[in-house]
């Protein structure tokens, strides 16, 4: 009996591209793409509260090593307009460089490694109660 794969071309391409990212990277992506990221130093999803001044994840989020988005993936809790605006904003950020944009998936990388994530990866910030307080 042959095993038939149910993995789509989108999934294969996404897994292939994401697997090239260093395991020590901090990656921000859409919630639906998070499972493809695998084990990185710190995985985050696009979340409005993270962009607020003073949020405990804000410095990591705004200084991530990579931003990975896909136009064909559900943008929940946002819509396609938000997604397209976010892609445009990130592509115009002078601190980021476009790794690729295949018309669907977009990967951007931080040009400089001057930001030290270790300074902000304090385990106290990982507590569920603190995360829930800012994400509600």
PDB file of N, CA and C in Angstrom, residues 44-59 61-62 77-78 82 86 130-136:
ATOM      1  N   UNK A  44       7.080  34.325  17.514  1.00  0.00           N
ATOM      2  CA  UNK A  44       6.004  35.237  17.876  1.00  0.00           C
ATOM      3  C   UNK A  44       5.049  35.358  16.691  1.00  0.00           C
ATOM      4  N   UNK A  45       3.810  35.705  16.986  1.00  0.00           N
ATOM      5  CA  UNK A  45       2.869  35.986  15.917  1.00  0.00           C
ATOM      6  C   UNK A  45       2.543  37.476  15.924  1.00  0.00           C
ATOM      7  N   UNK A  46       2.093  37.981  14.774  1.00  0.00           N
ATOM      8  CA  UNK A  46       1.728  39.387  14.685  1.00  0.00           C
ATOM      9  C   UNK A  46       0.580  39.645  15.643  1.00  0.00           C
ATOM     10  N   UNK A  47       0.775  40.611  16.510  1.00  0.00           N
ATOM     11  CA  UNK A  47      -0.197  40.892  17.556  1.00  0.00           C
ATOM     12  C   UNK A  47      -0.127  42.377  17.897  1.00  0.00           C
ATOM     13  N   UNK A  48      -1.231  43.068  17.716  1.00  0.00           N
ATOM     14  CA  UNK A  48      -1.285  44.500  17.971  1.00  0.00           C
ATOM     15  C   UNK A  48      -0.744  44.939  19.316  1.00  0.00           C
ATOM     16  N   UNK A  49      -1.117  44.262  20.413  1.00  0.00           N
ATOM     17  CA  UNK A  49      -0.600  44.695  21.713  1.00  0.00           C
ATOM     18  C   UNK A  49       0.928  44.664  21.814  1.00  0.00           C
ATOM     19  N   UNK A  50       1.587  43.766  21.078  1.00  0.00           N
ATOM     20  CA  UNK A  50       3.053  43.703  21.127  1.00  0.00           C
ATOM     21  C   UNK A  50       3.678  44.993  20.600  1.00  0.00           C
ATOM     22  N   UNK A  51       2.938  45.711  19.762  1.00  0.00           N
ATOM     23  CA  UNK A  51       3.456  46.938  19.171  1.00  0.00           C
ATOM     24  C   UNK A  51       3.306  48.146  20.092  1.00  0.00           C
ATOM     25  N   UNK A  52       2.594  47.980  21.194  1.00  0.00           N
ATOM     26  CA  UNK A  52       2.382  49.089  22.123  1.00  0.00           C
ATOM     27  C   UNK A  52       3.629  49.361  22.950  1.00  0.00           C
ATOM     28  N   UNK A  53       3.884  50.633  23.210  1.00  0.00           N
ATOM     29  CA  UNK A  53       5.013  51.007  24.069  1.00  0.00           C
ATOM     30  C   UNK A  53       4.835  50.377  25.442  1.00  0.00           C
ATOM     31  N   UNK A  54       5.896  49.822  25.956  1.00  0.00           N
ATOM     32  CA  UNK A  54       5.872  49.267  27.294  1.00  0.00           C
ATOM     33  C   UNK A  54       5.459  47.811  27.386  1.00  0.00           C
ATOM     34  N   UNK A  55       5.003  47.218  26.287  1.00  0.00           N
ATOM     35  CA  UNK A  55       4.641  45.808  26.343  1.00  0.00           C
ATOM     36  C   UNK A  55       5.913  44.993  26.577  1.00  0.00           C
ATOM     37  N   UNK A  56       5.884  43.991  27.454  1.00  0.00           N
ATOM     38  CA  UNK A  56       7.107  43.233  27.754  1.00  0.00           C
ATOM     39  C   UNK A  56       7.706  42.512  26.552  1.00  0.00           C
ATOM     40  N   UNK A  57       6.905  42.201  25.535  1.00  0.00           N
ATOM     41  CA  UNK A  57       7.432  41.557  24.330  1.00  0.00           C
ATOM     42  C   UNK A  57       7.780  42.560  23.232  1.00  0.00           C
ATOM     43  N   UNK A  58       7.465  43.833  23.443  1.00  0.00           N
ATOM     44  CA  UNK A  58       7.610  44.841  22.404  1.00  0.00           C
ATOM     45  C   UNK A  58       8.993  44.962  21.800  1.00  0.00           C
ATOM     46  N   UNK A  59      10.023  44.985  22.630  1.00  0.00           N
ATOM     47  CA  UNK A  59      11.377  45.161  22.100  1.00  0.00           C
ATOM     48  C   UNK A  59      11.809  43.958  21.272  1.00  0.00           C
ATOM     49  N   UNK A  61       9.698  41.831  19.690  1.00  0.00           N
ATOM     50  CA  UNK A  61       8.805  41.843  18.534  1.00  0.00           C
ATOM     51  C   UNK A  61       9.264  42.851  17.484  1.00  0.00           C
ATOM     52  N   UNK A  62       9.569  44.062  17.926  1.00  0.00           N
ATOM     53  CA  UNK A  62       9.948  45.128  16.997  1.00  0.00           C
ATOM     54  C   UNK A  62      11.386  45.025  16.496  1.00  0.00           C
ATOM     55  N   UNK A  77      -6.319  37.675  13.488  1.00  0.00           N
ATOM     56  CA  UNK A  77      -7.568  38.412  13.735  1.00  0.00           C
ATOM     57  C   UNK A  77      -7.699  39.681  12.895  1.00  0.00           C
ATOM     58  N   UNK A  78      -6.863  39.805  11.890  1.00  0.00           N
ATOM     59  CA  UNK A  78      -6.894  40.977  11.021  1.00  0.00           C
ATOM     60  C   UNK A  78      -7.525  40.598   9.688  1.00  0.00           C
ATOM     61  N   UNK A  82      -5.160  44.794   6.274  1.00  0.00           N
ATOM     62  CA  UNK A  82      -4.137  44.918   7.313  1.00  0.00           C
ATOM     63  C   UNK A  82      -2.881  44.170   6.894  1.00  0.00           C
ATOM     64  N   UNK A  86       0.758  45.738   6.329  1.00  0.00           N
ATOM     65  CA  UNK A  86       1.878  45.288   7.162  1.00  0.00           C
ATOM     66  C   UNK A  86       3.052  44.867   6.274  1.00  0.00           C
ATOM     67  N   UNK A 130       1.088  36.995  32.578  1.00  0.00           N
ATOM     68  CA  UNK A 130       1.549  38.255  32.012  1.00  0.00           C
ATOM     69  C   UNK A 130       1.190  38.323  30.537  1.00  0.00           C
ATOM     70  N   UNK A 131       1.361  37.209  29.808  1.00  0.00           N
ATOM     71  CA  UNK A 131       1.015  37.188  28.392  1.00  0.00           C
ATOM     72  C   UNK A 131      -0.475  37.454  28.217  1.00  0.00           C
ATOM     73  N   UNK A 132      -1.295  36.793  29.011  1.00  0.00           N
ATOM     74  CA  UNK A 132      -2.739  36.957  28.889  1.00  0.00           C
ATOM     75  C   UNK A 132      -3.172  38.393  29.202  1.00  0.00           C
ATOM     76  N   UNK A 133      -2.487  39.007  30.143  1.00  0.00           N
ATOM     77  CA  UNK A 133      -2.840  40.372  30.529  1.00  0.00           C
ATOM     78  C   UNK A 133      -2.699  41.316  29.334  1.00  0.00           C
ATOM     79  N   UNK A 134      -1.711  41.096  28.489  1.00  0.00           N
ATOM     80  CA  UNK A 134      -1.471  41.998  27.359  1.00  0.00           C
ATOM     81  C   UNK A 134      -2.148  41.559  26.076  1.00  0.00           C
ATOM     82  N   UNK A 135      -2.583  40.326  25.975  1.00  0.00           N
ATOM     83  CA  UNK A 135      -3.131  39.855  24.703  1.00  0.00           C
ATOM     84  C   UNK A 135      -4.652  39.849  24.672  1.00  0.00           C
ATOM     85  N   UNK A 136      -5.285  40.210  25.761  1.00  0.00           N
ATOM     86  CA  UNK A 136      -6.756  40.213  25.782  1.00  0.00           C
ATOM     87  C   UNK A 136      -7.302  41.471  25.157  1.00  0.00           C
TER      88      UNK A 136
END
